[in-house]
mmCIF file of C-alpha atoms and ligand atoms in Angstrom:
data_model
loop_
_atom_site.group_PDB
_atom_site.id
_atom_site.type_symbol
_atom_site.label_atom_id
_atom_site.label_comp_id
_atom_site.label_asym_id
_atom_site.label_seq_id
_atom_site.Cartn_x
_atom_site.Cartn_y
_atom_site.Cartn_z
ATOM 1 C CA MET A 1 156.311 219.199 135.013
ATOM 2 C CA LYS A 2 156.538 215.486 134.471
ATOM 3 C CA ALA A 3 155.118 214.225 131.192
ATOM 4 C CA PRO A 4 155.247 211.284 128.792
ATOM 5 C CA ILE A 5 157.957 213.168 126.867
ATOM 6 C CA CYS A 6 161.181 214.605 128.278
ATOM 7 C CA ASN A 7 161.744 218.213 129.336
ATOM 8 C CA VAL A 8 163.635 219.065 126.192
ATOM 9 C CA CYS A 9 160.843 217.784 123.953
ATOM 10 C CA LEU A 10 158.194 219.599 125.995
ATOM 11 C CA LYS A 11 159.705 222.899 124.878
ATOM 12 C CA SER A 12 160.633 221.900 121.365
ATOM 13 C CA ASP A 13 158.702 221.262 118.147
ATOM 14 C CA VAL A 14 160.704 218.160 117.348
ATOM 15 C CA LEU A 15 161.352 214.993 119.302
ATOM 16 C CA CYS A 16 164.705 213.806 120.616
ATOM 17 C CA SER A 17 165.765 210.311 119.558
ATOM 18 C CA LYS A 18 164.639 208.801 122.871
ATOM 19 C CA CYS A 19 161.119 210.231 122.713
ATOM 20 C CA GLU A 20 160.917 209.482 118.981
ATOM 21 C CA GLU A 21 161.632 205.858 119.817
ATOM 22 C CA LYS A 22 158.851 205.842 122.430
ATOM 23 C CA LEU A 23 156.470 207.163 119.792
ATOM 24 C CA GLU A 24 157.530 204.523 117.284
ATOM 25 C CA ASN A 25 157.103 201.778 119.894
ATOM 26 C CA GLU A 26 153.634 203.177 120.682
ATOM 27 C CA GLU A 27 154.548 203.761 124.321
ATOM 28 C CA ILE A 28 153.356 207.314 123.728
ATOM 29 C CA THR A 29 150.976 208.836 121.203
ATOM 30 C CA GLU A 30 150.763 212.081 119.242
ATOM 31 C CA LEU A 31 147.966 213.072 121.618
ATOM 32 C CA ASP A 32 150.225 212.582 124.676
ATOM 33 C CA ILE A 33 152.748 214.879 123.029
ATOM 34 C CA LYS A 34 150.199 217.506 122.045
ATOM 35 C CA VAL A 35 148.501 217.615 125.461
ATOM 36 C CA SER A 36 151.849 217.688 127.300
ATOM 37 C CA ARG A 37 153.169 220.568 125.210
ATOM 38 C CA VAL A 38 149.965 222.577 125.570
ATOM 39 C CA LEU A 39 150.087 222.143 129.353
ATOM 40 C CA LYS A 40 153.784 223.009 129.416
ATOM 41 C CA GLU A 41 153.029 226.246 127.568
ATOM 42 C CA LEU A 42 150.170 226.993 129.979
ATOM 43 C CA SER A 43 152.482 226.396 132.955
ATOM 44 C CA ASN A 44 154.128 229.764 132.200
ATOM 45 C CA GLU A 45 150.876 231.438 133.159
ATOM 46 C CA HIS A 46 149.607 228.843 135.640
ATOM 47 C CA GLY A 47 152.453 228.105 138.023
ATOM 48 C CA SER A 48 150.671 225.251 139.795
ATOM 49 C CA LEU A 49 151.136 223.113 136.677
ATOM 50 C CA ARG A 50 154.905 223.177 137.115
ATOM 51 C CA ASP A 51 154.934 220.462 139.761
ATOM 52 C CA SER A 52 152.205 218.341 138.187
ATOM 53 C CA GLU A 53 152.540 215.003 136.476
ATOM 54 C CA ILE A 54 150.813 214.129 133.200
ATOM 55 C CA VAL A 55 150.678 210.355 132.856
ATOM 56 C CA LYS A 56 148.767 209.855 129.621
ATOM 57 C CA ALA A 57 146.026 211.199 127.374
ATOM 58 C CA TYR A 58 143.324 209.106 125.716
ATOM 59 C CA ASP A 59 141.179 210.086 122.797
ATOM 60 C CA THR A 60 137.566 208.952 122.796
ATOM 61 C CA GLU A 61 134.678 209.842 120.546
ATOM 62 C CA ASN A 62 133.423 212.774 122.615
ATOM 63 C CA VAL A 63 136.123 213.651 125.126
ATOM 64 C CA VAL A 64 139.847 213.557 125.692
ATOM 65 C CA VAL A 65 140.787 211.968 129.007
ATOM 66 C CA ILE A 66 143.911 213.304 130.712
ATOM 67 C CA VAL A 67 145.394 211.054 133.377
ATOM 68 C CA THR A 68 147.435 212.908 135.996
ATOM 69 C CA GLY A 69 149.550 211.873 138.939
ATOM 70 C CA PRO A 70 147.864 211.489 142.341
ATOM 71 C CA GLU A 71 146.672 214.864 143.657
ATOM 72 C CA ASP A 72 147.503 216.614 140.378
ATOM 73 C CA GLY A 73 143.992 216.604 138.931
ATOM 74 C CA ALA A 74 142.980 219.984 140.344
ATOM 75 C CA LYS A 75 146.199 221.584 139.029
ATOM 76 C CA VAL A 76 145.377 220.478 135.491
ATOM 77 C CA VAL A 77 141.718 221.481 135.759
ATOM 78 C CA GLY A 78 142.651 224.944 137.023
ATOM 79 C CA ARG A 79 140.513 227.458 138.815
ATOM 80 C CA LYS A 80 136.919 227.077 137.558
ATOM 81 C CA GLY A 81 138.279 224.813 134.844
ATOM 82 C CA GLU A 82 140.239 227.610 133.171
ATOM 83 C CA ILE A 83 143.177 225.384 132.235
ATOM 84 C CA VAL A 84 141.196 222.451 130.821
ATOM 85 C CA LYS A 85 139.097 224.894 128.814
ATOM 86 C CA LYS A 86 142.230 226.089 127.049
ATOM 87 C CA VAL A 87 143.410 222.521 126.465
ATOM 88 C CA ALA A 88 139.956 221.655 125.107
ATOM 89 C CA ASP A 89 140.238 224.506 122.595
ATOM 90 C CA GLU A 90 143.584 223.147 121.424
ATOM 91 C CA VAL A 91 142.466 219.526 121.009
ATOM 92 C CA GLY A 92 138.933 220.322 119.846
ATOM 93 C CA LYS A 93 137.115 218.207 122.438
ATOM 94 C CA PRO A 94 136.017 218.578 126.042
ATOM 95 C CA ILE A 95 138.515 217.278 128.596
ATOM 96 C CA ARG A 96 137.972 214.878 131.454
ATOM 97 C CA VAL A 97 140.741 214.742 134.058
ATOM 98 C CA VAL A 98 141.306 211.689 136.211
ATOM 99 C CA GLU A 99 144.050 211.024 138.759
ATOM 100 C CA LYS A 100 145.989 207.799 138.626
ATOM 101 C CA VAL A 101 145.722 206.612 142.235
ATOM 102 C CA GLU A 102 146.256 203.302 144.001
ATOM 103 C CA ASN A 103 142.600 202.598 144.647
ATOM 104 C CA ASP A 104 140.884 201.363 141.473
ATOM 105 C CA LYS A 105 137.485 202.487 142.757
ATOM 106 C CA ASP A 106 138.652 206.084 142.987
ATOM 107 C CA VAL A 107 139.981 205.960 139.424
ATOM 108 C CA ILE A 108 136.761 204.421 138.143
ATOM 109 C CA ASN A 109 134.516 206.846 140.003
ATOM 110 C CA GLY A 110 136.582 209.707 138.565
ATOM 111 C CA LEU A 111 135.887 208.429 135.066
ATOM 112 C CA LEU A 112 132.204 207.767 135.731
ATOM 113 C CA SER A 113 131.411 211.175 137.195
ATOM 114 C CA PRO A 114 128.613 212.340 137.548
ATOM 115 C CA GLY A 115 127.794 208.631 137.808
ATOM 116 C CA GLU A 116 129.452 206.345 140.322
ATOM 117 C CA ILE A 117 129.990 202.691 141.095
ATOM 118 C CA GLN A 118 126.874 201.105 142.504
ATOM 119 C CA SER A 119 128.480 197.726 143.059
ATOM 120 C CA ILE A 120 131.401 195.613 141.919
ATOM 121 C CA ASN A 121 130.695 191.913 141.549
ATOM 122 C CA THR A 122 132.973 189.046 140.739
ATOM 123 C CA VAL A 123 131.718 187.139 137.719
ATOM 124 C CA PHE A 124 132.808 183.533 137.222
ATOM 125 C CA LYS A 125 133.249 182.407 133.652
ATOM 126 C CA PRO A 126 134.861 179.443 131.944
ATOM 127 C CA SER A 127 137.744 181.771 131.004
ATOM 128 C CA GLY A 128 138.238 182.870 134.616
ATOM 129 C CA GLU A 129 137.007 185.524 136.999
ATOM 130 C CA SER A 130 136.251 189.058 136.028
ATOM 131 C CA GLN A 131 134.971 192.093 137.839
ATOM 132 C CA LYS A 132 131.683 193.622 136.830
ATOM 133 C CA ILE A 133 131.017 197.219 137.713
ATOM 134 C CA VAL A 134 127.370 198.165 137.927
ATOM 135 C CA VAL A 135 126.381 201.789 137.389
ATOM 136 C CA ASP A 136 122.868 203.155 137.612
ATOM 137 C CA GLU A 137 121.444 203.351 134.090
ATOM 138 C CA GLU A 138 120.257 206.906 134.660
ATOM 139 C CA PHE A 139 123.883 207.978 134.180
ATOM 140 C CA GLU A 140 124.468 206.169 130.918
ATOM 141 C CA ASP A 141 123.724 209.253 128.814
ATOM 142 C CA LYS A 142 125.387 211.694 131.201
ATOM 143 C CA ILE A 143 128.916 210.308 131.208
ATOM 144 C CA ASN A 144 129.829 211.369 127.689
ATOM 145 C CA MET A 145 131.838 208.219 126.997
ATOM 146 C CA THR A 146 130.757 204.908 125.566
ATOM 147 C CA ARG A 147 130.884 201.748 127.631
ATOM 148 C CA GLU A 148 133.676 200.442 125.379
ATOM 149 C CA ASP A 149 135.789 203.575 125.825
ATOM 150 C CA LEU A 150 135.280 203.494 129.580
ATOM 151 C CA GLU A 151 136.249 199.835 129.794
ATOM 152 C CA MET A 152 139.351 200.446 127.689
ATOM 153 C CA ILE A 153 140.528 203.395 129.769
ATOM 154 C CA ILE A 154 139.730 201.709 133.090
ATOM 155 C CA GLN A 155 141.770 198.715 131.978
ATOM 156 C CA GLU A 156 144.673 200.889 130.808
ATOM 157 C CA ILE A 157 144.859 202.843 134.055
ATOM 158 C CA THR A 158 144.174 200.112 136.609
ATOM 159 C CA GLU A 159 145.771 197.264 134.632
ATOM 160 C CA GLU A 160 142.787 195.146 135.668
ATOM 161 C CA GLU A 161 139.965 193.880 133.540
ATOM 162 C CA TYR A 162 136.581 195.280 134.454
ATOM 163 C CA GLU A 163 133.282 194.950 132.698
ATOM 164 C CA LEU A 164 130.866 197.792 132.897
ATOM 165 C CA ALA A 165 127.105 197.503 132.977
ATOM 166 C CA PHE A 166 124.436 200.168 133.232
ATOM 167 C CA GLU A 167 121.517 198.578 135.032
HETATM 168 ZN ZN1 ZN B 1 162.683 213.850 124.416
#
């Protein structure tokens, strides 16, 4: 399993000096560590997790978002969601899993589910161009994340600035 912390730290209760430094520099968070260790533990029972990659975990008001490597989402979700259910019990919030893939639209649609991108428009402003994602307003209450949280996570994963609007 590939994770934000090293293999030694995945199995240990303490951090090695290298991972400790990452934590101090805020390259990784306590949540990354917690989620990675829980999944590592679960990989004993669920073998498919062993060749998965955990990129990052984000805490939001209502859900924890786990970002996985491309094609690793289903491994982390598990059959009928059995793995994410166990992770949710450990972190105390429902889990949303999204794969970090090349195509920004796929990442964004993963985060917006059950909603999806209706259109992406370029907006011209004095400060420069930005991309505005329009999502049907009927999904606003179904996504379980605030617009601000979604924008933050989309920006973190895609490294592009997007604005989100429910219209
Ligand atoms: Zn380490």
